[in-house]
C-alpha positions as semicolon CSV with decimal commas, in nm:
position;residue;x (nm);y (nm);z (nm)
1;M;-7,911;-2,567;-0,347
2;N;-8,069;-2,219;-0,267
3;V;-8,014;-1,883;-0,397
4;A;-7,966;-1,606;-0,149
5;H;-7,883;-1,233;-0,219
6;Y;-7,686;-1,033;-0,022
7;V;-7,518;-0,696;0,041
8;I;-7,202;-0,574;0,249
9;V;-7,271;-0,303;0,490
10;R;-7,006;-0,024;0,484
11;F;-6,909;0,244;0,722
12;R;-6,779;0,534;0,507
13;P;-6,756;0,855;0,728
14;L;-6,530;1,054;0,520
15;L;-6,717;1,118;0,172
16;E;-6,430;1,294;0,002
17;T;-6,207;1,002;0,031
18;G;-6,478;0,734;-0,044
19;E;-6,289;0,488;0,193
20;Y;-6,493;0,254;0,390
21;A;-6,480;-0,028;0,623
22;N;-6,681;-0,352;0,622
23;V;-6,909;-0,357;0,888
24;G;-7,169;-0,603;0,839
25;I;-7,397;-0,836;0,578
26;V;-7,755;-0,820;0,495
27;A;-7,889;-1,120;0,283
28;F;-8,234;-1,215;0,152
29;D;-8,297;-1,581;0,128
30;E;-8,534;-1,697;-0,146
31;N;-8,596;-2,050;-0,008
32;S;-8,711;-1,921;0,335
33;V;-8,821;-1,559;0,205
34;A;-8,647;-1,420;0,515
35;L;-8,410;-1,139;0,547
36;E;-8,105;-1,189;0,789
37;Y;-7,849;-0,962;0,881
38;K;-7,528;-0,956;1,112
39;L;-7,351;-0,617;1,196
40;A;-6,988;-0,582;1,356
41;P;-6,997;-0,470;1,735
42;R;-7,077;-0,119;1,803
43;R;-6,713;-0,115;1,982
44;F;-6,517;-0,215;1,674
45;R;-6,138;-0,138;1,733
46;R;-5,994;-0,176;1,412
47;V;-6,282;0,059;1,257
48;T;-6,226;0,338;1,512
49;Q;-5,845;0,302;1,496
50;F;-5,834;0,346;1,103
51;F;-6,069;0,661;1,101
52;D;-5,862;0,814;1,375
53;N;-6,012;1,160;1,321
54;V;-6,367;1,064;1,322
55;D;-6,531;1,062;1,671
56;A;-6,583;0,703;1,795
57;E;-6,935;0,773;1,867
58;I;-7,023;0,841;1,510
59;Y;-6,949;0,496;1,439
60;S;-7,114;0,377;1,749
61;D;-7,442;0,565;1,682
62;S;-7,442;0,471;1,295
63;M;-7,425;0,102;1,388
64;L;-7,727;0,144;1,641
65;F;-7,937;0,326;1,377
66;I;-7,877;0,062;1,098
67;D;-7,935;-0,210;1,340
68;K;-8,290;-0,082;1,447
69;E;-8,355;-0,013;1,035
70;L;-8,260;-0,380;0,957
71;A;-8,436;-0,548;1,249
72;D;-8,764;-0,326;1,127
73;L;-8,688;-0,432;0,776
74;S;-8,667;-0,804;0,882
75;L;-9,028;-0,784;1,045
76;F;-9,166;-0,589;0,758
77;V;-9,085;-0,836;0,488
78;S;-9,186;-1,134;0,714
79;G;-9,473;-1,301;0,561
80;K;-9,461;-1,130;0,246
81;P;-9,482;-1,299;-0,103
82;R;-9,128;-1,369;-0,231
83;D;-9,122;-1,121;-0,517
84;T;-9,257;-0,850;-0,277
85;A;-9,020;-0,948;0,004
86;L;-8,727;-0,926;-0,261
87;G;-8,868;-0,614;-0,416
88;I;-8,859;-0,443;-0,062
89;F;-8,487;-0,589;-0,001
90;S;-8,353;-0,451;-0,345
91;S;-8,525;-0,101;-0,238
92;F;-8,385;-0,063;0,072
93;V;-8,005;-0,166;-0,018
94;R;-8,014;0,058;-0,335
95;Q;-7,716;0,282;-0,377
96;R;-7,752;0,594;-0,102
97;E;-7,539;0,858;0,021
98;G;-7,456;0,867;0,381
99;I;-7,233;0,743;0,644
100;I;-7,364;0,376;0,606
101;V;-7,386;0,272;0,250
102;F;-7,432;-0,101;0,105
103;S;-7,230;-0,264;-0,183
104;P;-7,420;-0,362;-0,487
105;V;-7,631;-0,664;-0,458
106;R;-7,464;-1,008;-0,498
107;S;-7,608;-1,361;-0,539
108;V;-7,460;-1,684;-0,374
109;M;-7,563;-2,057;-0,398
110;T;-7,570;-2,224;-0,068
111;P;-7,683;-2,540;0,062
112;E;-7,772;-2,417;0,401
113;S;-7,993;-2,138;0,403
114;G;-7,957;-2,048;0,750
115;S;-7,576;-2,032;0,730
116;V;-7,492;-1,760;0,467
117;V;-7,501;-1,494;0,684
118;D;-7,231;-1,595;0,925
119;Q;-7,040;-1,745;0,629
120;L;-7,036;-1,406;0,465
121;F;-6,959;-1,233;0,777
122;D;-6,680;-1,419;0,849
123;R;-6,516;-1,411;0,515
124;L;-6,604;-1,028;0,401
125;V;-6,576;-0,847;0,771
126;R;-6,442;-1,043;1,052
127;R;-6,141;-1,158;0,810
128;N;-6,112;-0,858;0,585
129;I;-5,787;-0,727;0,731
130;D;-5,620;-0,645;0,401
131;G;-5,905;-0,432;0,270
132;P;-5,836;-0,035;0,230
133;P;-5,911;0,029;0,572
134;M;-5,716;-0,241;0,734
135;R;-5,368;-0,245;0,544
136;E;-5,235;0,041;0,768
137;L;-5,328;-0,143;1,081
138;R;-5,149;-0,429;0,948
139;M;-4,828;-0,238;0,900
140;V;-4,871;-0,048;1,236
141;R;-4,875;-0,428;1,436
142;K;-4,605;-0,548;1,218
143;I;-4,391;-0,254;1,329
144;Q;-4,532;-0,254;1,688
145;S;-4,373;-0,633;1,683
146;S;-4,071;-0,530;1,587
147;L;-4,003;-0,252;1,813
148;K;-4,104;-0,503;2,102
149;R;-3,872;-0,742;1,991
150;A;-3,599;-0,466;1,987
151;H;-3,691;-0,333;2,323
152;I;-3,788;-0,008;2,198
153;N;-4,098;0,066;2,425
154;S;-4,167;0,436;2,407
155;F;-4,383;0,430;2,053
156;K;-4,743;0,418;2,146
157;A;-5,057;0,557;2,005
158;R;-5,077;0,923;2,132
159;R;-5,262;1,235;2,056
160;V;-5,078;1,521;1,879
161;G;-5,162;1,836;1,745
162;D;-5,362;2,141;1,877
163;E;-5,722;2,237;1,955
164;L;-5,758;2,311;1,564
165;M;-5,627;1,995;1,441
166;P;-5,625;1,714;1,736
167;L;-5,524;1,366;1,593
168;R;-5,436;1,050;1,746
169;L;-5,154;0,850;1,572
170;P;-5,068;0,504;1,618
171;L;-4,682;0,520;1,672
172;V;-4,563;0,833;1,853
173;S;-4,253;0,834;2,110
174;G;-4,330;0,991;2,459
175;S;-4,083;1,268;2,452
176;S;-4,118;1,658;2,456
177;R;-4,015;1,649;2,102
178;P;-4,205;1,341;1,986
179;F;-4,092;1,114;1,695
180;V;-4,357;0,982;1,481
181;I;-4,374;0,673;1,233
182;K;-4,676;0,728;1,040
183;P;-4,752;0,402;0,799
184;M;-4,916;0,477;0,463
185;A;-5,089;0,223;0,245
186;F;-5,218;0,292;-0,098
187;D;-5,466;0,007;-0,164
188;Q;-5,753;0,229;-0,217
189;K;-6,012;0,113;-0,473
190;T;-6,028;0,429;-0,665
191;T;-5,797;0,672;-0,817
192;L;-5,953;0,972;-0,621
193;G;-5,930;0,766;-0,315
194;I;-5,540;0,692;-0,351
195;I;-5,464;1,077;-0,432
196;D;-5,675;1,206;-0,166
197;H;-5,514;0,968;0,113
198;A;-5,181;1,124;0,005
199;N;-5,312;1,482;0,019
200;I;-5,500;1,448;0,328
201;W;-5,192;1,335;0,516
202;R;-4,980;1,592;0,341
203;E;-5,175;1,874;0,433
204;R;-5,190;1,740;0,804
205;L;-4,819;1,700;0,847
206;S;-4,760;1,998;0,686
207;Y;-4,976;2,193;0,935
208;F;-4,790;2,024;1,245
209;I;-4,439;2,098;1,103
210;E;-4,567;2,468;1,010
211;K;-4,675;2,519;1,370
212;N;-4,363;2,335;1,515
213;I;-4,599;2,080;1,662
214;L;-4,360;1,804;1,488
215;D;-4,002;1,844;1,388
216;P;-3,953;1,720;1,023
217;K;-3,646;1,535;1,120
218;N;-3,869;1,359;1,373
219;I;-4,090;1,227;1,099
220;L;-4,077;0,879;0,927
221;I;-4,329;0,774;0,687
222;P;-4,300;0,402;0,545
223;I;-4,505;0,388;0,238
224;E;-4,642;0,032;0,105
225;R;-4,807;0,030;-0,244
226;S;-5,078;-0,198;-0,358
227;T;-4,964;-0,517;-0,494
228;K;-5,292;-0,560;-0,680
229;F;-5,310;-0,260;-0,908
230;D;-5,484;-0,398;-1,220
231;D;-5,532;-0,082;-1,378
232;E;-5,301;0,174;-1,532
233;L;-5,479;0,449;-1,386
234;L;-5,451;0,325;-1,047
235;E;-5,062;0,279;-1,104
236;D;-5,085;0,636;-1,222
237;A;-5,265;0,788;-0,915
238;F;-5,018;0,585;-0,679
239;D;-4,741;0,774;-0,873
240;V;-4,922;1,110;-0,793
241;A;-4,978;1,027;-0,435
242;S;-4,612;0,923;-0,377
243;D;-4,472;1,246;-0,514
244;Q;-4,698;1,432;-0,301
245;I;-4,586;1,245;0,007
246;H;-4,221;1,293;-0,111
247;R;-4,265;1,680;-0,110
248;L;-4,288;1,667;0,241
249;P;-3,943;1,768;0,438
250;V;-3,958;1,439;0,598
251;E;-3,797;1,076;0,582
252;V;-3,997;0,875;0,326
253;I;-3,920;0,509;0,255
254;D;-4,046;0,197;0,073
255;Y;-4,183;-0,041;0,338
256;E;-4,128;-0,321;0,105
257;S;-3,761;-0,244;0,039
258;P;-3,485;-0,469;0,218
259;S;-3,350;-0,199;0,419
260;A;-3,700;-0,072;0,555
261;D;-3,682;-0,286;0,866
262;Q;-3,320;-0,150;0,978
263;T;-3,422;0,220;0,862
264;I;-3,736;0,187;1,115
265;M;-3,518;0,066;1,403
266;D;-3,245;0,321;1,354
267;F;-3,527;0,589;1,362
268;A;-3,694;0,461;1,652
269;R;-3,391;0,420;1,855
270;R;-3,316;0,784;1,821
271;G;-3,682;0,870;1,961
272;D;-3,694;0,607;2,234
273;V;-3,658;0,813;2,560
274;Y;-3,620;0,472;2,753
275;R;-3,298;0,403;2,537
276;G;-3,129;0,732;2,555
277;G;-3,303;0,884;2,276
278;L;-3,437;1,259;2,282
279;R;-3,631;1,386;2,580
C-alpha cells in the first residue's frame, strides 16, 4: 500500500458567501515522489450555471492560471528528495485567499500510485452533484423534466433584469410579463453561507419587483433544506434564511412537500405562453 496526500481544488468567486465548486484534485505520491493533478475543463457548464452572476471568463481564466501554476510546480518538485518535495507541496496548497482555493490536505492509502488522482477526481469532482453548488441545479433539472412531461415548453434559461443588475435565471417563461421559478437549496456548509444565500436572492428579487421588472405574483420559489444538518447552528441559520425568503411578496413553497409538484405545474401553466398563459 502507498500513501498519497491530496487537496481538492475549489473555485470560489464570491468571497462574501463562501460558496464554492470542486474543480480539481492535486495529489503528492510518497512512493513515486511525484505531484499529479487533474482539473475540470475550462468550459464546465455546471459551474458557470450555478454562479450565474459571475462572468464565465472568470472561471475559464482562473482554471488556465492554476493549470499553469500546477504544471510548473510538478516540474519543480521532480527529482527532489521526498521530504523536500512534500514540503513544497504543503506550502503551495496552504490555505489562501482568492478565487481558486484548496481544501485542507488529506491522505489516502492507495494500492496503485498512478490511479489516485483519477479516482479522487471521479468521486469528488465529476460525481459531486449534490454538493452545495450543485443541489439547485439538480432541482432545476428535475423541474425541467416535469415541465417537459407536462408539455409546458416556454420555461427556459433567460436573462432578466436591467443594465444595473442583469441576471440569467434558469426557469423563465418567454412572455412580456415573465413568470419565474427560482429553486433555492440550503446545503451550504456554514451558517454565514446559508444566511447570505437567502439575503442575496431576497435583495435581487426585491430589486426586480421594485423596478417593475418582475411581478411578484409571477414568482415562485421552491425551497429545499438540507437533509444533512448535523449542527443546531446550521438549523438555526436555515430558519433565519427561510424567514428572509418568506418575507418576499411572492409564493414560497416547500420543495419536498407532497403538493409541491402540483403547485409548480399549476404555476407553470399560468405562465406558459404556448398553452394560453399570459403573454
